[in-house]
mmCIF file of C-alpha atoms in Angstrom:
data_model
loop_
_atom_site.group_PDB
_atom_site.id
_atom_site.type_symbol
_atom_site.label_atom_id
_atom_site.label_comp_id
_atom_site.label_asym_id
_atom_site.label_seq_id
_atom_site.Cartn_x
_atom_site.Cartn_y
_atom_site.Cartn_z
ATOM 1 C CA UNK A 1 225.008 -156.216 -149.103
ATOM 2 C CA UNK A 2 227.093 -159.339 -149.088
ATOM 3 C CA UNK A 3 230.780 -159.058 -148.262
ATOM 4 C CA UNK A 4 231.676 -161.371 -151.151
ATOM 5 C CA UNK A 5 229.525 -161.352 -154.277
ATOM 6 C CA UNK A 6 229.728 -163.960 -156.991
ATOM 7 C CA UNK A 7 228.155 -163.714 -160.424
ATOM 8 C CA UNK A 8 226.456 -165.572 -161.906
ATOM 9 C CA UNK A 9 224.861 -167.712 -159.194
ATOM 10 C CA UNK A 10 223.932 -170.427 -161.655
ATOM 11 C CA UNK A 11 225.186 -171.158 -165.137
ATOM 12 C CA UNK A 12 224.707 -173.901 -167.674
ATOM 13 C CA UNK A 13 227.195 -173.981 -170.511
ATOM 14 C CA UNK A 14 228.189 -176.287 -173.309
ATOM 15 C CA UNK A 15 231.366 -178.304 -173.590
ATOM 16 C CA UNK A 16 234.131 -176.284 -175.230
ATOM 17 C CA UNK A 17 232.725 -172.888 -174.362
ATOM 18 C CA UNK A 18 234.707 -170.245 -172.508
ATOM 19 C CA UNK A 19 233.137 -169.042 -169.311
ATOM 20 C CA UNK A 20 234.106 -166.520 -166.668
ATOM 21 C CA UNK A 21 232.969 -166.470 -163.072
ATOM 22 C CA UNK A 22 233.296 -163.154 -161.328
ATOM 23 C CA UNK A 23 233.884 -162.272 -157.711
ATOM 24 C CA UNK A 24 234.017 -158.980 -155.885
ATOM 25 C CA UNK A 25 234.545 -158.220 -152.210
ATOM 26 C CA UNK A 26 233.906 -155.223 -150.015
ATOM 27 C CA UNK A 27 236.103 -156.278 -147.104
ATOM 28 C CA UNK A 28 239.173 -154.422 -148.309
ATOM 29 C CA UNK A 29 241.196 -157.628 -148.043
ATOM 30 C CA UNK A 30 244.299 -158.335 -150.066
ATOM 31 C CA UNK A 31 243.827 -162.096 -150.241
ATOM 32 C CA UNK A 32 241.313 -163.784 -152.510
ATOM 33 C CA UNK A 33 240.688 -167.425 -153.385
ATOM 34 C CA UNK A 34 238.736 -169.676 -155.707
ATOM 35 C CA UNK A 35 237.565 -173.062 -154.435
ATOM 36 C CA UNK A 36 235.643 -175.828 -156.089
ATOM 37 C CA UNK A 37 233.198 -178.082 -154.212
ATOM 38 C CA UNK A 38 232.324 -181.581 -155.352
ATOM 39 C CA UNK A 39 230.144 -184.025 -153.408
ATOM 40 C CA UNK A 40 232.235 -186.188 -151.117
ATOM 41 C CA UNK A 41 235.407 -184.224 -151.848
ATOM 42 C CA UNK A 42 234.920 -181.078 -149.822
ATOM 43 C CA UNK A 43 236.348 -177.833 -151.133
ATOM 44 C CA UNK A 44 239.559 -177.794 -153.115
ATOM 45 C CA UNK A 45 241.654 -174.734 -153.837
ATOM 46 C CA UNK A 46 241.951 -173.768 -157.505
ATOM 47 C CA UNK A 47 243.879 -170.479 -157.385
ATOM 48 C CA UNK A 48 244.717 -167.867 -154.803
ATOM 49 C CA UNK A 49 246.036 -164.337 -154.852
ATOM 50 C CA UNK A 50 247.726 -162.594 -151.944
ATOM 51 C CA UNK A 51 247.662 -159.220 -153.655
ATOM 52 C CA UNK A 52 246.969 -157.717 -157.063
ATOM 53 C CA UNK A 53 250.369 -158.706 -158.471
ATOM 54 C CA UNK A 54 250.477 -162.147 -156.862
ATOM 55 C CA UNK A 55 248.702 -165.154 -158.401
ATOM 56 C CA UNK A 56 249.331 -168.725 -157.294
ATOM 57 C CA UNK A 57 248.112 -172.117 -158.383
ATOM 58 C CA UNK A 58 246.243 -174.193 -155.903
ATOM 59 C CA UNK A 59 245.633 -177.902 -155.692
ATOM 60 C CA UNK A 60 243.589 -178.243 -158.909
ATOM 61 C CA UNK A 61 244.460 -175.400 -161.289
ATOM 62 C CA UNK A 62 244.556 -177.369 -164.562
ATOM 63 C CA UNK A 63 241.879 -176.162 -166.977
ATOM 64 C CA UNK A 64 241.387 -172.884 -165.106
ATOM 65 C CA UNK A 65 242.878 -169.404 -165.217
ATOM 66 C CA UNK A 66 242.336 -166.343 -163.060
ATOM 67 C CA UNK A 67 242.646 -162.597 -163.272
ATOM 68 C CA UNK A 68 243.005 -160.168 -160.372
ATOM 69 C CA UNK A 69 241.666 -157.008 -161.936
ATOM 70 C CA UNK A 70 241.767 -154.987 -158.743
ATOM 71 C CA UNK A 71 242.096 -155.550 -155.027
ATOM 72 C CA UNK A 72 238.376 -156.162 -154.846
ATOM 73 C CA UNK A 73 237.930 -158.292 -157.970
ATOM 74 C CA UNK A 74 239.105 -161.807 -158.756
ATOM 75 C CA UNK A 75 237.679 -163.719 -161.710
ATOM 76 C CA UNK A 76 237.961 -167.385 -162.646
ATOM 77 C CA UNK A 77 237.912 -168.534 -166.264
ATOM 78 C CA UNK A 78 237.361 -171.892 -167.856
ATOM 79 C CA UNK A 79 238.929 -171.537 -171.299
ATOM 80 C CA UNK A 80 237.255 -174.611 -172.726
ATOM 81 C CA UNK A 81 234.701 -176.039 -170.342
ATOM 82 C CA UNK A 82 234.390 -179.799 -169.923
ATOM 83 C CA UNK A 83 231.688 -181.819 -168.113
ATOM 84 C CA UNK A 84 233.906 -182.778 -165.171
ATOM 85 C CA UNK A 85 234.170 -179.085 -164.331
ATOM 86 C CA UNK A 86 230.536 -179.241 -163.307
ATOM 87 C CA UNK A 87 230.684 -178.191 -159.661
ATOM 88 C CA UNK A 88 229.881 -175.531 -157.107
ATOM 89 C CA UNK A 89 232.491 -172.764 -157.148
ATOM 90 C CA UNK A 90 233.244 -170.532 -154.197
ATOM 91 C CA UNK A 91 235.169 -167.305 -154.068
ATOM 92 C CA UNK A 92 236.627 -166.250 -150.727
ATOM 93 C CA UNK A 93 238.636 -163.437 -149.212
ATOM 94 C CA UNK A 94 240.680 -163.036 -146.056
ATOM 95 C CA UNK A 95 242.910 -160.589 -144.325
ATOM 96 C CA UNK A 96 246.629 -161.181 -144.118
ATOM 97 C CA UNK A 97 247.075 -161.363 -140.348
ATOM 98 C CA UNK A 98 247.608 -164.736 -138.720
ATOM 99 C CA UNK A 99 244.376 -166.592 -138.261
ATOM 100 C CA UNK A 100 242.358 -163.948 -140.096
ATOM 101 C CA UNK A 101 238.852 -165.040 -140.853
ATOM 102 C CA UNK A 102 237.965 -166.189 -144.359
ATOM 103 C CA UNK A 103 234.722 -164.924 -145.886
ATOM 104 C CA UNK A 104 232.984 -166.930 -148.590
ATOM 105 C CA UNK A 105 230.643 -165.945 -151.371
ATOM 106 C CA UNK A 106 227.330 -167.715 -151.888
ATOM 107 C CA UNK A 107 228.748 -169.911 -154.622
ATOM 108 C CA UNK A 108 228.228 -170.330 -158.354
ATOM 109 C CA UNK A 109 226.688 -173.562 -159.526
ATOM 110 C CA UNK A 110 228.181 -174.384 -162.902
ATOM 111 C CA UNK A 111 226.886 -177.167 -165.115
ATOM 112 C CA UNK A 112 228.770 -178.135 -168.268
ATOM 113 C CA UNK A 113 226.707 -180.192 -170.683
ATOM 114 C CA UNK B 1 250.579 -181.572 -148.114
ATOM 115 C CA UNK B 2 247.815 -181.345 -145.596
ATOM 116 C CA UNK B 3 245.069 -183.926 -145.656
ATOM 117 C CA UNK B 4 241.875 -183.468 -143.666
ATOM 118 C CA UNK B 5 239.418 -186.313 -143.219
ATOM 119 C CA UNK B 6 235.897 -186.560 -141.891
ATOM 120 C CA UNK B 7 233.198 -189.167 -141.841
ATOM 121 C CA UNK B 8 230.585 -188.466 -144.497
ATOM 122 C CA UNK B 9 227.352 -188.865 -142.602
ATOM 123 C CA UNK B 10 225.856 -188.570 -139.108
ATOM 124 C CA UNK B 11 222.259 -189.035 -138.068
ATOM 125 C CA UNK B 12 220.903 -188.023 -134.660
ATOM 126 C CA UNK B 13 217.569 -187.385 -132.994
ATOM 127 C CA UNK B 14 216.446 -183.924 -132.030
ATOM 128 C CA UNK B 15 217.609 -183.068 -128.520
ATOM 129 C CA UNK B 16 220.567 -185.442 -128.582
ATOM 130 C CA UNK B 17 224.174 -184.321 -128.784
ATOM 131 C CA UNK B 18 226.022 -184.585 -132.079
ATOM 132 C CA UNK B 19 229.733 -185.168 -132.330
ATOM 133 C CA UNK B 20 231.468 -184.618 -135.653
ATOM 134 C CA UNK B 21 235.051 -185.770 -135.899
ATOM 135 C CA UNK B 22 237.946 -184.645 -138.048
ATOM 136 C CA UNK B 23 241.568 -185.702 -138.411
ATOM 137 C CA UNK B 24 244.368 -183.791 -140.070
ATOM 138 C CA UNK B 25 247.895 -184.701 -140.999
ATOM 139 C CA UNK B 26 249.975 -181.526 -140.936
ATOM 140 C CA UNK B 27 251.310 -180.853 -137.452
ATOM 141 C CA UNK B 28 252.050 -177.259 -138.463
ATOM 142 C CA UNK B 29 248.326 -176.587 -138.846
ATOM 143 C CA UNK B 30 247.867 -173.761 -136.448
ATOM 144 C CA UNK B 31 244.277 -172.761 -137.054
ATOM 145 C CA UNK B 32 241.397 -175.198 -137.237
ATOM 146 C CA UNK B 33 237.918 -174.207 -138.272
ATOM 147 C CA UNK B 34 234.398 -175.563 -138.434
ATOM 148 C CA UNK B 35 232.128 -174.329 -141.216
ATOM 149 C CA UNK B 36 228.446 -175.031 -141.756
ATOM 150 C CA UNK B 37 226.837 -175.231 -145.173
ATOM 151 C CA UNK B 38 223.078 -175.252 -145.500
ATOM 152 C CA UNK B 39 221.404 -176.277 -148.772
ATOM 153 C CA UNK B 40 221.884 -173.660 -151.473
ATOM 154 C CA UNK B 41 223.992 -171.473 -149.227
ATOM 155 C CA UNK B 42 227.634 -170.576 -148.870
ATOM 156 C CA UNK B 43 229.875 -171.483 -145.984
ATOM 157 C CA UNK B 44 229.229 -170.036 -142.572
ATOM 158 C CA UNK B 45 232.077 -169.997 -140.052
ATOM 159 C CA UNK B 46 230.796 -171.619 -136.875
ATOM 160 C CA UNK B 47 233.847 -171.565 -134.692
ATOM 161 C CA UNK B 48 237.596 -171.976 -134.740
ATOM 162 C CA UNK B 49 240.383 -172.993 -132.411
ATOM 163 C CA UNK B 50 244.074 -172.223 -132.272
ATOM 164 C CA UNK B 51 246.477 -175.108 -131.890
ATOM 165 C CA UNK B 52 247.612 -173.902 -128.458
ATOM 166 C CA UNK B 53 244.120 -174.557 -127.106
ATOM 167 C CA UNK B 54 242.546 -177.858 -126.064
ATOM 168 C CA UNK B 55 238.948 -176.788 -125.927
ATOM 169 C CA UNK B 56 236.697 -173.948 -126.928
ATOM 170 C CA UNK B 57 233.047 -173.557 -126.001
ATOM 171 C CA UNK B 58 230.602 -171.236 -127.685
ATOM 172 C CA UNK B 59 226.983 -171.644 -126.571
ATOM 173 C CA UNK B 60 225.847 -175.063 -127.847
ATOM 174 C CA UNK B 61 229.147 -175.713 -129.627
ATOM 175 C CA UNK B 62 232.195 -177.321 -128.043
ATOM 176 C CA UNK B 63 235.401 -177.852 -129.980
ATOM 177 C CA UNK B 64 237.957 -180.321 -128.670
ATOM 178 C CA UNK B 65 241.481 -180.499 -130.056
ATOM 179 C CA UNK B 66 243.889 -183.349 -129.472
ATOM 180 C CA UNK B 67 247.033 -182.004 -131.035
ATOM 181 C CA UNK B 68 249.036 -185.146 -130.338
ATOM 182 C CA UNK B 69 246.604 -187.281 -132.324
ATOM 183 C CA UNK B 70 245.753 -184.444 -134.760
ATOM 184 C CA UNK B 71 242.097 -184.951 -133.981
ATOM 185 C CA UNK B 72 239.440 -182.274 -133.857
ATOM 186 C CA UNK B 73 235.812 -182.667 -132.853
ATOM 187 C CA UNK B 74 232.730 -180.501 -132.858
ATOM 188 C CA UNK B 75 230.025 -181.253 -130.327
ATOM 189 C CA UNK B 76 226.597 -179.718 -130.793
ATOM 190 C CA UNK B 77 224.498 -179.911 -127.647
ATOM 191 C CA UNK B 78 220.703 -180.234 -127.827
ATOM 192 C CA UNK B 79 220.792 -180.707 -131.588
ATOM 193 C CA UNK B 80 217.874 -179.146 -133.441
ATOM 194 C CA UNK B 81 216.395 -179.861 -136.878
ATOM 195 C CA UNK B 82 217.798 -176.510 -137.973
ATOM 196 C CA UNK B 83 221.276 -177.906 -137.362
ATOM 197 C CA UNK B 84 220.837 -180.271 -140.313
ATOM 198 C CA UNK B 85 223.555 -179.258 -142.764
ATOM 199 C CA UNK B 86 226.989 -180.219 -144.017
ATOM 200 C CA UNK B 87 229.779 -179.453 -141.573
ATOM 201 C CA UNK B 88 233.306 -178.898 -142.849
ATOM 202 C CA UNK B 89 236.489 -179.080 -140.861
ATOM 203 C CA UNK B 90 239.315 -176.926 -142.272
ATOM 204 C CA UNK B 91 242.934 -176.361 -141.358
ATOM 205 C CA UNK B 92 245.503 -173.712 -142.181
ATOM 206 C CA UNK B 93 249.113 -173.164 -141.277
ATOM 207 C CA UNK B 94 250.605 -170.176 -139.532
ATOM 208 C CA UNK B 95 250.561 -167.072 -141.652
ATOM 209 C CA UNK B 96 248.433 -168.524 -144.392
ATOM 210 C CA UNK B 97 244.731 -168.535 -144.961
ATOM 211 C CA UNK B 98 244.831 -171.224 -147.600
ATOM 212 C CA UNK B 99 242.302 -173.484 -146.036
ATOM 213 C CA UNK B 100 242.447 -177.227 -146.543
ATOM 214 C CA UNK B 101 238.979 -178.678 -146.151
ATOM 215 C CA UNK B 102 237.732 -182.054 -145.132
ATOM 216 C CA UNK B 103 235.145 -183.847 -147.232
ATOM 217 C CA UNK B 104 232.304 -182.565 -145.078
ATOM 218 C CA UNK B 105 229.963 -184.447 -142.737
ATOM 219 C CA UNK B 106 226.293 -184.368 -143.566
ATOM 220 C CA UNK B 107 224.339 -184.097 -140.303
ATOM 221 C CA UNK B 108 220.731 -185.199 -140.411
ATOM 222 C CA UNK B 109 218.595 -184.379 -137.381
ATOM 223 C CA UNK B 110 215.312 -186.234 -137.140
ATOM 224 C CA UNK B 111 212.377 -185.114 -134.965
#
């Protein structure tokens, strides 16, 4: 089983719809992250959470919200999807020690039409 | 904030060495990473280096760090077609795992 599991893997949705991307991890880590990947822009941090009660905005949080339902679960929501949110979304988790390795999910390809 | 830059594309022949370069701006970046992304796949950590090191070698991979110039490179010896992928440089500061990624370098290896 994968250490970080994202669902769904692919999703097509219409403009204005609400959509939730889910992420779960089996590493027992406190820290979880959501990144967005666009061609030519690399990965950009949307939100991150250092524990269940800690949620922080990343570089590009506008239009997104998150929920940390449990240590192992971190979901990303688009309240009203727009076409420029079409991207590949990655969830990640890491330990809290210095230099701890970050583990990534397989990604969710989201298309907003 | 941190800014990480890479060239977008590199093409080499099979058997040659590949060198992928990366520059970063934040001198407090303590951990520097190289990730590989194959088509349709997530990110695979290839190697990493701490800022108190100049070089790290791991089989065909050699990472060089010039901390003064904030320049990081990844050398792949005897490049194979299976090495074709996008390679991301990433940096993080002490105590944090918020990674700042470069734009990614697409490596194309031709037979």
